[in-house]
PDB file of C-alpha atoms in Angstrom:
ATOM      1  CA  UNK A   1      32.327  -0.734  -0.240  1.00 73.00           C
ATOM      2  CA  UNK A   2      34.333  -2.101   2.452  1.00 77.00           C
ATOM      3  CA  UNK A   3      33.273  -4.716   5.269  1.00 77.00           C
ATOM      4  CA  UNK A   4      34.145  -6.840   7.723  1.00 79.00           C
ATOM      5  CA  UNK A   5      34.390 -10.518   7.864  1.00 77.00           C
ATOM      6  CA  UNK A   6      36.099 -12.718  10.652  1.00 77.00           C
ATOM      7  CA  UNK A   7      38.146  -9.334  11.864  1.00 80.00           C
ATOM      8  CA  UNK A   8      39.325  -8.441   8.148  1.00 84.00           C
ATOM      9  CA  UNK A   9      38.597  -5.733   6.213  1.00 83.00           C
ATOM     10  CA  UNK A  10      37.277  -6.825   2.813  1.00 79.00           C
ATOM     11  CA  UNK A  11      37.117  -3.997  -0.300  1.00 79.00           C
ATOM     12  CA  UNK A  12      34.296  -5.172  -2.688  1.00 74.00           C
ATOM     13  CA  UNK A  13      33.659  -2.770  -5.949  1.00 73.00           C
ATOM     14  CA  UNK A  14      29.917  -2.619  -6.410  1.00 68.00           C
ATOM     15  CA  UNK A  15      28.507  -2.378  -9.658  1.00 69.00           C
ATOM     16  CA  UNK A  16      24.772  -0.471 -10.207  1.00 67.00           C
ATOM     17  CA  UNK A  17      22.647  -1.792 -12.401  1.00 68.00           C
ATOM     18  CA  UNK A  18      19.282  -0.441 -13.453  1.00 69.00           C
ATOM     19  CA  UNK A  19      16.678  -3.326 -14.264  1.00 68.00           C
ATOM     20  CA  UNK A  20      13.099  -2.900 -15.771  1.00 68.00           C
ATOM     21  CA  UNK A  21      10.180  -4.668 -13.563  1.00 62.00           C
ATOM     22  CA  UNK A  22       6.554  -5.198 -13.734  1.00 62.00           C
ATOM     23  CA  UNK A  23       5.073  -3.745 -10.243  1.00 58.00           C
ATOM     24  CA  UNK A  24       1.010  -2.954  -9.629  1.00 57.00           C
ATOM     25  CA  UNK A  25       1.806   0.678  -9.897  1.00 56.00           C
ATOM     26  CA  UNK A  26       3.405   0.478 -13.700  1.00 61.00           C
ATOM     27  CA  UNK A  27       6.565  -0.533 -14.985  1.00 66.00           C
ATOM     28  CA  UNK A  28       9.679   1.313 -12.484  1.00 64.00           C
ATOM     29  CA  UNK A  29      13.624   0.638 -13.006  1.00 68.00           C
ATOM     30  CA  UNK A  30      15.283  -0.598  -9.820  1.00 63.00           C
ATOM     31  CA  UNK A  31      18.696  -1.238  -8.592  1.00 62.00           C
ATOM     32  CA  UNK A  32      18.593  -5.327  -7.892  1.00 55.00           C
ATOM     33  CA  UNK A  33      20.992  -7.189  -5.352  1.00 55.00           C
ATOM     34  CA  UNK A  34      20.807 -10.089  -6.886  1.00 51.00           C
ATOM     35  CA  UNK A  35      17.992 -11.080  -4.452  1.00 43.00           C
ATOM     36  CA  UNK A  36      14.867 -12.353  -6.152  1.00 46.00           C
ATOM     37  CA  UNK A  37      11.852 -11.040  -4.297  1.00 45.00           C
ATOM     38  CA  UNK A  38       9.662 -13.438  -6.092  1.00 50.00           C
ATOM     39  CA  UNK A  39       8.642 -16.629  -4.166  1.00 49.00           C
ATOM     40  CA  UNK A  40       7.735 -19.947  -6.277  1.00 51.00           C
ATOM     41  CA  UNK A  41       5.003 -21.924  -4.848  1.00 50.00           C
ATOM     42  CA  UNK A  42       7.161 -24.766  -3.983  1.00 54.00           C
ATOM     43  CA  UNK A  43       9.342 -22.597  -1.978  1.00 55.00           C
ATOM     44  CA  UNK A  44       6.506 -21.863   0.667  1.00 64.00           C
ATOM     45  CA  UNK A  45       6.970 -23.164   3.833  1.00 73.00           C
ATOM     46  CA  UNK A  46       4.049 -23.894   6.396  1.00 78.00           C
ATOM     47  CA  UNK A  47       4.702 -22.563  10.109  1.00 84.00           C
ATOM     48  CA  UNK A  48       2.779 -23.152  13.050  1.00 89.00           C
ATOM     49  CA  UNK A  49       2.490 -20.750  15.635  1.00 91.00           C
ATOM     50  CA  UNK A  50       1.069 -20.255  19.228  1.00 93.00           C
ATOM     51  CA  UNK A  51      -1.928 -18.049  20.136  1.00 95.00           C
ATOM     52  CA  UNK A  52       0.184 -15.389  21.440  1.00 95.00           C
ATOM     53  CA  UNK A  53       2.761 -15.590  18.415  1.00 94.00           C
ATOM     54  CA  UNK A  54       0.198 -15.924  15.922  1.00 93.00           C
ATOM     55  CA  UNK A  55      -1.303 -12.580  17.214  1.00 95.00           C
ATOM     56  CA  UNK A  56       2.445 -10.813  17.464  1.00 95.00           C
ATOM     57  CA  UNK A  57       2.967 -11.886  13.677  1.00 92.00           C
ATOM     58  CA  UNK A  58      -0.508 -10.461  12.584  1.00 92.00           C
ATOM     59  CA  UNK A  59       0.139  -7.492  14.610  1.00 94.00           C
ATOM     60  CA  UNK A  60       3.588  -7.049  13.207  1.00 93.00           C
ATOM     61  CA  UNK A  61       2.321  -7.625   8.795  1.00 91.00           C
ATOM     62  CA  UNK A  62      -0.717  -5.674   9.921  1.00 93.00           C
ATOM     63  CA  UNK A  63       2.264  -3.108  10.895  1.00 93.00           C
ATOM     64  CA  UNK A  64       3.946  -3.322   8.058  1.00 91.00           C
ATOM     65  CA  UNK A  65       1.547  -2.951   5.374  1.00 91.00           C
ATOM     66  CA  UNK A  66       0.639   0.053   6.943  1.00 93.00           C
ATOM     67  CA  UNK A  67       3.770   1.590   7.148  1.00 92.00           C
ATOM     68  CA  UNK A  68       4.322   0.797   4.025  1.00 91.00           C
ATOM     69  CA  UNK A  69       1.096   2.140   2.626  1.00 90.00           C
ATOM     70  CA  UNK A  70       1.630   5.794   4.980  1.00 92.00           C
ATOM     71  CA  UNK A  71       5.178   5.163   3.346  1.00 92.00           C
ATOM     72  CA  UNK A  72       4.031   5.134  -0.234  1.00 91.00           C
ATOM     73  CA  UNK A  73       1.195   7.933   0.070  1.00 90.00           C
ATOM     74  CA  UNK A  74       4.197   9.937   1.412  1.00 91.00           C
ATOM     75  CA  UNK A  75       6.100   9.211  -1.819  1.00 92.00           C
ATOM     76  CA  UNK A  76       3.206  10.257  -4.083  1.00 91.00           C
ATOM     77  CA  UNK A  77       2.263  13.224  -2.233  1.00 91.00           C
ATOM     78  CA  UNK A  78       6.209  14.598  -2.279  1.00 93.00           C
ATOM     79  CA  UNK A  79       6.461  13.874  -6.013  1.00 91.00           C
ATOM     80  CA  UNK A  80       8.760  11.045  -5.611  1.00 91.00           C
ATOM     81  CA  UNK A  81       6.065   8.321  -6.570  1.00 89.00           C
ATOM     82  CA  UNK A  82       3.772   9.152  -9.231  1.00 91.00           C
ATOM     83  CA  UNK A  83       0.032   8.478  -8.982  1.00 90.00           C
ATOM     84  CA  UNK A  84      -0.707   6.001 -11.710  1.00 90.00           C
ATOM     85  CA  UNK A  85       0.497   3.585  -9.466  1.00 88.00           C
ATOM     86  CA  UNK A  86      -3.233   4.251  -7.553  1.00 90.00           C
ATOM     87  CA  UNK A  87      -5.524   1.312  -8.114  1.00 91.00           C
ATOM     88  CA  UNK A  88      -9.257   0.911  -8.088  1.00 91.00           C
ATOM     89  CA  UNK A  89     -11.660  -2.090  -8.509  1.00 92.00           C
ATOM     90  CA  UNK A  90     -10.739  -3.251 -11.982  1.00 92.00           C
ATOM     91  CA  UNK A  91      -6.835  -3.220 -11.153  1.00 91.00           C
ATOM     92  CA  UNK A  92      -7.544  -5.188  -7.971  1.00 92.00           C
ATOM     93  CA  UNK A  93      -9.581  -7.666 -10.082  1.00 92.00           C
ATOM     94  CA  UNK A  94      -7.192  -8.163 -12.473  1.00 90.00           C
ATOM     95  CA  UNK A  95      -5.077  -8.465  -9.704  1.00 90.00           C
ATOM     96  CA  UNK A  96      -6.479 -11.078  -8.435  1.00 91.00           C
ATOM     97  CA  UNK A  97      -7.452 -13.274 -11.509  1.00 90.00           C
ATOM     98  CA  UNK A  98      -3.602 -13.330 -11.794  1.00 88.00           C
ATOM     99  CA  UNK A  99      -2.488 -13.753  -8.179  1.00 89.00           C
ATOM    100  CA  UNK A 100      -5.722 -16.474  -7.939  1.00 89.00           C
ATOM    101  CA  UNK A 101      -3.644 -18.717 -11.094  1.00 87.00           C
ATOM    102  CA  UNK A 102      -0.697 -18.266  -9.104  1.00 83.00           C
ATOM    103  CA  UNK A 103      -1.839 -19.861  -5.525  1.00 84.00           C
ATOM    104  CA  UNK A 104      -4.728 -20.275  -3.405  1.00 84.00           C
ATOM    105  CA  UNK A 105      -2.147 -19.192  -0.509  1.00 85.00           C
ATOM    106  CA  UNK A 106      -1.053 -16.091  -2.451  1.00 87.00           C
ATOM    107  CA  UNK A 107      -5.155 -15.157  -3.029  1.00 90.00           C
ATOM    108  CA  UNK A 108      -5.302 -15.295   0.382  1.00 90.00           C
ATOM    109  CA  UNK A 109      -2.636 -13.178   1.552  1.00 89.00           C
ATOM    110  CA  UNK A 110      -3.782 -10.663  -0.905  1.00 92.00           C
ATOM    111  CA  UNK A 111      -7.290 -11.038   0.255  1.00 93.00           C
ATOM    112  CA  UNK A 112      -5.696  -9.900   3.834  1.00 92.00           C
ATOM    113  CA  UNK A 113      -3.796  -7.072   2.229  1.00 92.00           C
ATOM    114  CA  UNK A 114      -6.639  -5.780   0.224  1.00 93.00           C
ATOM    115  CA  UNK A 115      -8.976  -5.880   4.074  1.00 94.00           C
ATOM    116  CA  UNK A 116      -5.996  -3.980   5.904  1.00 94.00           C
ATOM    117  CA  UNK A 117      -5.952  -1.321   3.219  1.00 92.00           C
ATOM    118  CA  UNK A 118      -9.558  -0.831   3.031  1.00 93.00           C
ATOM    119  CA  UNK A 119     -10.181  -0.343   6.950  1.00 95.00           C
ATOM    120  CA  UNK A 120      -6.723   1.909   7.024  1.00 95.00           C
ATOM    121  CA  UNK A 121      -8.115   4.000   3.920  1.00 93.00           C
ATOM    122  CA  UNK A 122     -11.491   4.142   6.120  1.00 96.00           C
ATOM    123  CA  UNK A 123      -9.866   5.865   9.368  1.00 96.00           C
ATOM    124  CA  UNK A 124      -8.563   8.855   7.050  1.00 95.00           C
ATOM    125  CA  UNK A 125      -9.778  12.083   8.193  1.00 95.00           C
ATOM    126  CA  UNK A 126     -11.871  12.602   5.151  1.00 95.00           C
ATOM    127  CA  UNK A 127     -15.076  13.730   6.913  1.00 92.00           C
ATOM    128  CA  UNK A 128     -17.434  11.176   4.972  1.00 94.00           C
ATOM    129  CA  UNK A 129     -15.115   7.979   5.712  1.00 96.00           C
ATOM    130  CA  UNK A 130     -15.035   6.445   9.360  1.00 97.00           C
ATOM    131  CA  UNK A 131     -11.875   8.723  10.217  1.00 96.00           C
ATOM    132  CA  UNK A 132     -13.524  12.378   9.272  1.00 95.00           C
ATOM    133  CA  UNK A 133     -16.411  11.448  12.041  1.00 95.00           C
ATOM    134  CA  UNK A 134     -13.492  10.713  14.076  1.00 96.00           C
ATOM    135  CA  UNK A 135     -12.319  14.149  13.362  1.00 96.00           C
ATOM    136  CA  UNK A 136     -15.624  15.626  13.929  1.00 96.00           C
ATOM    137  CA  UNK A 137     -15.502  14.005  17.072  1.00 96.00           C
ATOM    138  CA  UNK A 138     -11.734  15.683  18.049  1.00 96.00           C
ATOM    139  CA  UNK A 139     -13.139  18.934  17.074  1.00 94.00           C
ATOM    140  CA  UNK A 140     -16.502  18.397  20.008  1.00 95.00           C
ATOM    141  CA  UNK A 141     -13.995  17.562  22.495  1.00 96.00           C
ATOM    142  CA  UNK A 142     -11.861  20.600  22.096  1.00 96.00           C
ATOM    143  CA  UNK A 143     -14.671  22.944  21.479  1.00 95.00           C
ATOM    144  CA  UNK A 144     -17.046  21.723  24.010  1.00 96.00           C
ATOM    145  CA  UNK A 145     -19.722  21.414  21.366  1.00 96.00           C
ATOM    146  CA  UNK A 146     -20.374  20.108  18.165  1.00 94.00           C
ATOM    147  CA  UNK A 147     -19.532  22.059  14.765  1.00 94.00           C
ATOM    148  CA  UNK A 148     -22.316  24.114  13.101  1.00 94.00           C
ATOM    149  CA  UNK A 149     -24.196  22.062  10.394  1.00 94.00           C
ATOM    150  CA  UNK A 150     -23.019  24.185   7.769  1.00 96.00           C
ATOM    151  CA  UNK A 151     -19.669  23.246   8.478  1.00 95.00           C
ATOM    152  CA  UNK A 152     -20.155  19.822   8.756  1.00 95.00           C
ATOM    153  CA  UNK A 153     -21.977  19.744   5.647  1.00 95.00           C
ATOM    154  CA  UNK A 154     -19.071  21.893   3.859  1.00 96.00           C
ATOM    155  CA  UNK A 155     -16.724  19.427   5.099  1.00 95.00           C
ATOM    156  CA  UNK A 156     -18.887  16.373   3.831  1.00 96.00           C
ATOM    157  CA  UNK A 157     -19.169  17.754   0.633  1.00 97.00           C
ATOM    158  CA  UNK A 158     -15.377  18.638   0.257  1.00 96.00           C
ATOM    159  CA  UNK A 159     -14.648  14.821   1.167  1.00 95.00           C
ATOM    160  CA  UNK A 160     -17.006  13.450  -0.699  1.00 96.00           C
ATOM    161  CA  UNK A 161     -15.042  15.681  -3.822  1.00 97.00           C
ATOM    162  CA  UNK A 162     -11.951  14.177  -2.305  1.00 95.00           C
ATOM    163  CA  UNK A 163     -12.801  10.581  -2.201  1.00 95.00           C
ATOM    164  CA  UNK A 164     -14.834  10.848  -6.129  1.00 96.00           C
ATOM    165  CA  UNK A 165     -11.778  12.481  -7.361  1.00 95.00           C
ATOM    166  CA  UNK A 166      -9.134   9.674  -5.634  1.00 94.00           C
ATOM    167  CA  UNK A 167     -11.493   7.074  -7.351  1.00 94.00           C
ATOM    168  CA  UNK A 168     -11.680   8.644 -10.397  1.00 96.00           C
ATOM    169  CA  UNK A 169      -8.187   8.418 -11.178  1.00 95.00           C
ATOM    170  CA  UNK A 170      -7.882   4.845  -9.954  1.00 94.00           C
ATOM    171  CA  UNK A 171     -10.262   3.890 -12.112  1.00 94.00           C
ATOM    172  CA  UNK A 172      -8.382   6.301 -14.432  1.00 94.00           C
ATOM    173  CA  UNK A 173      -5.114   4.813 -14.295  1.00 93.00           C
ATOM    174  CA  UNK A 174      -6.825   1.568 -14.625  1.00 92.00           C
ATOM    175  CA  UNK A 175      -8.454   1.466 -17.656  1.00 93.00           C
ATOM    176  CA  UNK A 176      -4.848   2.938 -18.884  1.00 92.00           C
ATOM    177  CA  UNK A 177      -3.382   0.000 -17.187  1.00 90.00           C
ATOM    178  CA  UNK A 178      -5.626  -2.388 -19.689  1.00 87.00           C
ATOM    179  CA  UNK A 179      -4.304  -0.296 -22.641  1.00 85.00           C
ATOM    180  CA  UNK A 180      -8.347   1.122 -23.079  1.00 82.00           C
ATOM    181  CA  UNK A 181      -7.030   4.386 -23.308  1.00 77.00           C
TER     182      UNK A 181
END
């Protein structure tokens, strides 16, 4: 790789290497830059910001764990993730029992990722979470009426499959997670 520091060209020979890590979704081998993403408590660092900043930096990790969750789903859906890395209530509360023995501070910012993820998961267009009635509500706009009961119940009953099957396997890939199966 070559770059450029103070006008010279620099040639630096990169060498990959694969390393084995612990992550919610299962053990995964990544390439590491010799950049530890884990934080120690004592490296935490308290900062103070204004009404209107505090609200941009909400707005902007609010941002980003969505991205990164629409990110993600993207990944499993294409194949390039795989689904065991789904987690349902017992994951999250073994989760947490581990984050909580960690820090209060880390509980908490889990806490806020855990909220974000819920109401995000809750505007999908699945027609029995918050974002299919959305839906239904698209489709009375463009129609000029509201769909037929049958169809609404189809659709209620094919997201209701959805959503029992997506748990399912969270709960699934949880108890696998725990070694119970």
């Amino acid at each position: 790789m070559q770059v450029k520091r103070a006008g010279r060209s620099l040639l630096l020979h990169v060498k990959r290497k694969l390393t084995r890590i612990d992550v919610i979704g299962g053990p995964q081998e990544v390439g590491l830059l010799g950049i530890d993403g884990q934080r120690r408590s004592n490296s935490s660092k308290h900062v103070r910001y204004g009404l209107l900043a505090a609200t941009a930096e909400a707005c902007s990790q609010t941002w980003s764990v969505v991205a990164t969750t629409f990110d993600q789903l993207g990944r499993i859906l294409a194949g390039r993730a795989k689904s065991s890395q789904l987690s349902g209530p017992i994951g999250i509360a073994k989760l947490s029992g581990d984050v909580a023995a960690a820090s209060y501070l880390s509980l908490f910012r889990l806490a806020a990722l855990i909220s974000v993820s819920i109401g995000l998961v809750n505007l999908f267009p699945i027609p029995i979470l918050d974002g299919g009635h959305l839906l239904y509500y698209g489709f009375e706009a463009v129609l000029g009426r509201p769909l037929g009961a049958r169809a609404q119940d189809v659709g209620f009953r094919l997201g209701l499959a959805v959503m029992l099957g997506i748990m399912l396997l969270a709960a699934w890939n949880d108890l696998v997670r725990l070694n119970l199966f």
